XYZ file of C-alpha atoms in Angstrom:
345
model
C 0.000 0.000 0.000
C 1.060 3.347 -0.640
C 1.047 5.997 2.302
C 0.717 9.933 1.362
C 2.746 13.122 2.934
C 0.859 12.535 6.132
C 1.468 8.720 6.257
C 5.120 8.415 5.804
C 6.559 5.392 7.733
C 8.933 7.177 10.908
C 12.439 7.048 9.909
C 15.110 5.675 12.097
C 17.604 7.770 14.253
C 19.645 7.936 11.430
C 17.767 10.504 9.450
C 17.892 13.203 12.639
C 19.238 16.680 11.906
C 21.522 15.674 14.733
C 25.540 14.534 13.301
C 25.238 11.663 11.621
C 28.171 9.783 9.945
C 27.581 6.776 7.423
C 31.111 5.932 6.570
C 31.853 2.948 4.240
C 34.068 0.005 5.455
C 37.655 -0.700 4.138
C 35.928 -3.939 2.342
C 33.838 -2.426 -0.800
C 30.369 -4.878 0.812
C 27.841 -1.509 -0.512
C 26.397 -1.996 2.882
C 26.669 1.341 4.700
C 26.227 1.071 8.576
C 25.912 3.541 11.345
C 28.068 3.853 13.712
C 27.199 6.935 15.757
C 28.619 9.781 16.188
C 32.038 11.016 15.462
C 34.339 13.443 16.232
C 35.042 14.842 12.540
C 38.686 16.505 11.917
C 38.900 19.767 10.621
C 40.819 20.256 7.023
C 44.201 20.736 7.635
C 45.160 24.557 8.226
C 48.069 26.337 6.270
C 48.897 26.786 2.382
C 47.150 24.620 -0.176
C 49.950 22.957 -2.306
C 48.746 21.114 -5.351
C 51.418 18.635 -4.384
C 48.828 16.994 -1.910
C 47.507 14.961 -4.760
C 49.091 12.219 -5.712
C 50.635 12.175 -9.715
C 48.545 8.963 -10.281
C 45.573 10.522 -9.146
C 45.151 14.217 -11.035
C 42.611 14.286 -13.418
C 42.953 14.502 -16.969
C 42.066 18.008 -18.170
C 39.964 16.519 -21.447
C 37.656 14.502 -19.473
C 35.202 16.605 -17.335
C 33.077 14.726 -14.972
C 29.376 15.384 -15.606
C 27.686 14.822 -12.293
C 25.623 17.522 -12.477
C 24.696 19.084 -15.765
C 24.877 22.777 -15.450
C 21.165 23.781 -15.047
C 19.995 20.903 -13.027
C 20.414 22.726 -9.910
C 18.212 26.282 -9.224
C 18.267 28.500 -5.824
C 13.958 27.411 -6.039
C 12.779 23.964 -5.660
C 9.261 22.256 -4.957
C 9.690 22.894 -1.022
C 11.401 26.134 -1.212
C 13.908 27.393 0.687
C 14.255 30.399 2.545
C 16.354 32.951 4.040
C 19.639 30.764 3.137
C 22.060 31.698 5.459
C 25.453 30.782 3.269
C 28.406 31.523 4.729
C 26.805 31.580 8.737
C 26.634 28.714 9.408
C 28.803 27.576 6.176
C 32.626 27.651 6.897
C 33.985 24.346 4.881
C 35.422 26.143 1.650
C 37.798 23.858 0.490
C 40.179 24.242 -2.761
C 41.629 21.705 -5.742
C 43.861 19.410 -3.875
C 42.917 19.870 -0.378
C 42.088 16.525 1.319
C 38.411 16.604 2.848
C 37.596 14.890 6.742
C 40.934 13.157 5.635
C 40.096 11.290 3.168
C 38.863 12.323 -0.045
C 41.259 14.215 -2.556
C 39.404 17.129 -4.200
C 40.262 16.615 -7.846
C 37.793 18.443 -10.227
C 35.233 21.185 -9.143
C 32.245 19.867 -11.325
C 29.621 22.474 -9.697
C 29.425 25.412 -7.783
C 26.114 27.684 -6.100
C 25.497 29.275 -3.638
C 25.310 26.927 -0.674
C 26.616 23.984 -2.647
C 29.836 23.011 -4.091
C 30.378 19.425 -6.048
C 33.167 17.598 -6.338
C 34.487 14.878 -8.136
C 37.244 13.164 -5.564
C 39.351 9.937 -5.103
C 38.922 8.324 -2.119
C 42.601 7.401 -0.604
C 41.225 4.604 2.015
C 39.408 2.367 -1.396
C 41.803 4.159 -4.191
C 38.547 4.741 -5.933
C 37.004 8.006 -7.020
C 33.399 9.186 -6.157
C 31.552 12.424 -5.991
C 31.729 14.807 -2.790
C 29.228 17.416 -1.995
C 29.664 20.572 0.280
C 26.066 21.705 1.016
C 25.857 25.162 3.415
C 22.547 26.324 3.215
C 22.037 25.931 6.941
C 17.987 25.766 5.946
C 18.103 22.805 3.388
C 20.546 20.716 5.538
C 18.057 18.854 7.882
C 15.893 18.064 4.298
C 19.293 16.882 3.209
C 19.677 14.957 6.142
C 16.843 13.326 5.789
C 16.901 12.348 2.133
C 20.441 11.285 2.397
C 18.992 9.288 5.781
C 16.133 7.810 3.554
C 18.469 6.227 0.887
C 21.134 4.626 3.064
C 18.140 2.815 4.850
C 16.682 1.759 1.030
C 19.794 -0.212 0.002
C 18.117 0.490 -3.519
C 20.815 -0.252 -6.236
C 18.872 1.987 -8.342
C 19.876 4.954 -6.942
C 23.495 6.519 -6.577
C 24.674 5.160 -3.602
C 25.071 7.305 -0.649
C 28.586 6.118 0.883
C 29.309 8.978 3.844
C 27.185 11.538 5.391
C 28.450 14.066 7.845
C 28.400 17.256 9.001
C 31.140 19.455 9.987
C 31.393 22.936 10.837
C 27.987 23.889 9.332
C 28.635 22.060 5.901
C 26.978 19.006 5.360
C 29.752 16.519 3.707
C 27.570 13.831 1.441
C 30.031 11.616 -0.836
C 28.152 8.792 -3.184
C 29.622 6.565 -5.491
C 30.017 8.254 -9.216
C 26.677 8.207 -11.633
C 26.390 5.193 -14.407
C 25.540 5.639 -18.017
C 23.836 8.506 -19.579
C 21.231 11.107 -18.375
C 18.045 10.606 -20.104
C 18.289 14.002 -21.137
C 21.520 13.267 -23.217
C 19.979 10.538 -24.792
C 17.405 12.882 -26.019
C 19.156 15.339 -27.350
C 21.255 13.202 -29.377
C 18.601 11.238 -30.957
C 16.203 12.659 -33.566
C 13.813 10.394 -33.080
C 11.682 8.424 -30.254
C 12.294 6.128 -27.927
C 10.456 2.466 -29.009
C 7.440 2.466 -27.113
C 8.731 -1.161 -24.856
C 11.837 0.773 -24.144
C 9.565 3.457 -22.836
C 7.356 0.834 -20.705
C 10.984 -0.627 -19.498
C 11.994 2.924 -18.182
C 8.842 4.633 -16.943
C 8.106 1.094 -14.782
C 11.641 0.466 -13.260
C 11.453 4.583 -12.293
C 8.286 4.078 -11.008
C 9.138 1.110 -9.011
C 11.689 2.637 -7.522
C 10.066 5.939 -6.612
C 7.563 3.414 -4.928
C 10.652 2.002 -2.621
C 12.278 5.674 -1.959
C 8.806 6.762 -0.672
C 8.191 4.142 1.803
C 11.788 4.771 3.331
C 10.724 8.423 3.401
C 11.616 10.498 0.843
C 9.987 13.578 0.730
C 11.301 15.327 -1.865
C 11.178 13.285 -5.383
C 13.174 15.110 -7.967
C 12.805 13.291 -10.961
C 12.962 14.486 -14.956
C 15.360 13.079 -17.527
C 18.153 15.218 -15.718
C 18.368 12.710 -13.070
C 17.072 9.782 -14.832
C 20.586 7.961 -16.150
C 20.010 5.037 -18.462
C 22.669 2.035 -17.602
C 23.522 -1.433 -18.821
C 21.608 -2.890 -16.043
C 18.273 -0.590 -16.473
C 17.363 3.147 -14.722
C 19.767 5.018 -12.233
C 18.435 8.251 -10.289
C 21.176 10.352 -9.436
C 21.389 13.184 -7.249
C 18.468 12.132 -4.494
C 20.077 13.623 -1.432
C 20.440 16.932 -3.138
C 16.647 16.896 -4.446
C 15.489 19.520 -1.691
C 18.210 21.735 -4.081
C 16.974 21.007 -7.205
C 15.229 22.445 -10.075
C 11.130 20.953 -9.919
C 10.638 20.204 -13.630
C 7.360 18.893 -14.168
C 5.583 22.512 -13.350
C 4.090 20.955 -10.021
C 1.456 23.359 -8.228
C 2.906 24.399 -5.018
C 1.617 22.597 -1.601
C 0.903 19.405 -3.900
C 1.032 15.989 -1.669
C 4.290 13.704 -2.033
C 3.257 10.994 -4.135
C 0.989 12.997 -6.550
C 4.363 15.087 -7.216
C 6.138 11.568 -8.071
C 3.120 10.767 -9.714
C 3.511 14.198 -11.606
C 7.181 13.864 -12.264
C 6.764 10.206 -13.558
C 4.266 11.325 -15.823
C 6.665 14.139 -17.281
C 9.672 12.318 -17.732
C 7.139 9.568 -19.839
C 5.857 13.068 -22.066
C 9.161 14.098 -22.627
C 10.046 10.556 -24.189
C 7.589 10.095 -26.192
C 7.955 13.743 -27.520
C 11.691 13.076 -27.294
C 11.482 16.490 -25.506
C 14.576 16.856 -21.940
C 12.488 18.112 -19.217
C 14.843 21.411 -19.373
C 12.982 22.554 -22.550
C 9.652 22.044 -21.630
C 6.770 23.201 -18.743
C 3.225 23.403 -20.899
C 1.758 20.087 -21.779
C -0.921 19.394 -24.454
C -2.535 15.810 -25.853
C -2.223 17.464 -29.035
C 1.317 17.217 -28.916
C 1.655 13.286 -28.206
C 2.594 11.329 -31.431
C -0.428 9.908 -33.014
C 0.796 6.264 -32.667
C 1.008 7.158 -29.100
C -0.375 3.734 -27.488
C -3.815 3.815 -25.488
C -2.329 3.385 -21.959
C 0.745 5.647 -22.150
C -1.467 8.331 -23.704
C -4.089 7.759 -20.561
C -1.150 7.931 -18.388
C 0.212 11.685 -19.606
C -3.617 12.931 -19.455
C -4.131 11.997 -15.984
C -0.633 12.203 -14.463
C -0.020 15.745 -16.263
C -4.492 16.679 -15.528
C -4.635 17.482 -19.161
C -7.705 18.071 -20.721
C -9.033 16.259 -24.119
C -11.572 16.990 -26.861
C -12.528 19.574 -23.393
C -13.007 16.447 -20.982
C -11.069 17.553 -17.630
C -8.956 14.573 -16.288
C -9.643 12.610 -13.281
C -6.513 12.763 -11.299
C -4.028 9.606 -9.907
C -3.781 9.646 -6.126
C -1.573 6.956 -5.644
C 1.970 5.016 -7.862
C -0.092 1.731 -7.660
C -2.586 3.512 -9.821
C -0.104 4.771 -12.214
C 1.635 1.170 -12.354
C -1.690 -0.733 -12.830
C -2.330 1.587 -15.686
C 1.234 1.110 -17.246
C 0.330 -2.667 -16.769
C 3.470 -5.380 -17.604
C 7.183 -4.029 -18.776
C 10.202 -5.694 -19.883
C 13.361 -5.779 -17.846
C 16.657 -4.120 -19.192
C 18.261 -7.232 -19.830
C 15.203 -8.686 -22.048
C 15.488 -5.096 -24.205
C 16.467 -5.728 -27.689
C 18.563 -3.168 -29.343
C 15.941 -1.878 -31.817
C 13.792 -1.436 -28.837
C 15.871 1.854 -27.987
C 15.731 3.567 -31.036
C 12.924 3.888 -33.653
């Protein structure tokens, strides 16, 4: 059964706005414990030499991580924030080589707001690179908590894992493993034409699974359009969850709307930009006219009343719950069962 806003299941300690630290063992198990609180060490004080980072380890200049495409992130989201305070309570401004709670290298600055910096960094206890966020917008940093809470407790392989979460000196240190595959807007945009409609059914009904999962851990804040949608080997990815109280809202949501009706919303956007082959960036009006005319029955049923679009002047009845919107998307194919053709028209 699916619970609304007002039904969320409690979350555990874990997900207080009190420290928290979710560090990952020396043995790569993907199973992130807690372990209470620590004691976190400040960066080290004194000049910044580049020489901190290792030869082996500096980037190379042609390849620029893409964690975050540039207008993903806005200063509004769907729960706004306001009266930021950056730079009160924020302190943590690291630079390009400095090593972070001593551990993380800082490599390549893929992102920077106000309030937020992103990182791409190599961890020196695993020798493996991830991303590391710096969030100091002392109002969004118990949502973040919270979200970044949720997802450890979800184990859910289709999300970018969350590896450590702590806070430190008023800057909320979130590191998660690096994003797979492609952003479904990138897909778009390189493609002139459509997605096949069973590749669409493959997509919209792994997403909406696992929108179904995030929810019952207690996510609050979906933030899903084909920014954060990555397409993988292996099926859908969403990437940048704990940040999603930061993030652009793409589907044109009416303020004050309910949790699952905005994943409901969101769902329903990401499956109109497909099959318009349309990135949620470029688009906030909706119209049935505008669906392809081999759109199938249920898909097209599934924009009206996800989207509450009208047709031949017929107002839509609205979804209330994901179990409506997945009995109405009815059976999909997994990744692995996708043929090739079934990507591209």
């Amino acid at each position: 059964p699916q619970g609304d806003e007002d039904g969320q299941p409690a979350l555990s300690p874990v997900a207080s706005t009190e420290v928290s630290e979710l560090p990952i063992t020396s043995v790569p198990d993907r199973t992130a414990t807690v372990t209470g609180v620590a004691q976190p060490p400040t960066i080290p004080a004194g000049p910044r030499p580049e020489a901190v980072i290792d030869a082996a380890a500096r980037p190379d200049p042609a390849v620029v991580a893409s964690a975050i495409p540039m207008d993903r992130i806005s200063g509004t989201s769907h729960t706004p924030i306001h009266g930021a305070r950056h730079g009160v309570e924020g302190t943590m401004k690291p630079e390009l080589g400095e090593i972070v709670i001593n551990r993380y290298t800082l490599m390549t600055l893929i992102r920077e707001e106000p309030g937020l910096q992103a990182w791409r960094a190599h961890d020196r206890v695993l020798s493996q690179d991830c991303q590391l966020f710096l969030v100091n917008d002392a109002d969004a940093l118990p949502q973040i908590n919270d979200v970044a809470s949720a997802l450890v407790l979800s184990r859910n392989t289709n999300v970018t894992e969350v590896l450590q979460l702590r806070r430190h000196e008023g800057t909320m240190v979130i590191v998660t493993g690096l994003d797979h595959g492609d952003s479904l807007s990138a897909y778009l945009e390189h493609h002139i034409r459509p997605l096949e409609h069973e590749a669409i059914r493959s997509i919209l009904g792994q997403s909406a699974r696992t929108m179904q999962q995030l929810l019952l851990k207690g996510l609050r804040t979906p933030a899903l359009s084909t920014d954060t949608l990555r397409l993988t080997a292996h099926g859908v990815e969403l990437a940048d969850i704990p940040l999603s109280p930061l993030l652009a809202e793409r589907s044109g949501a009416k303020p004050g709307i309910g949790t699952e009706q905005l994943a409901i919303r969101q769902l329903s956007s990401v499956l109109y930009a497909m099959l318009t082959n349309t990135p949620s960036t470029q688009r906030l009006e909706y119209a049935m006219a505008d669906l392809p005319i081999d759109t199938p029955d249920e898909l097209r049923l599934l924009c009206r009343r996800g989207l509450e679009l009208e047709d031949d002047g017929q107002p839509a009845v609205p979804m209330v719950t994901l179990a409506e919107f997945t009995a109405l998307l009815g059976e999909w194919t997994p990744f692995d069962r996708l043929r090739d053709r079934d990507f591209i028209q």
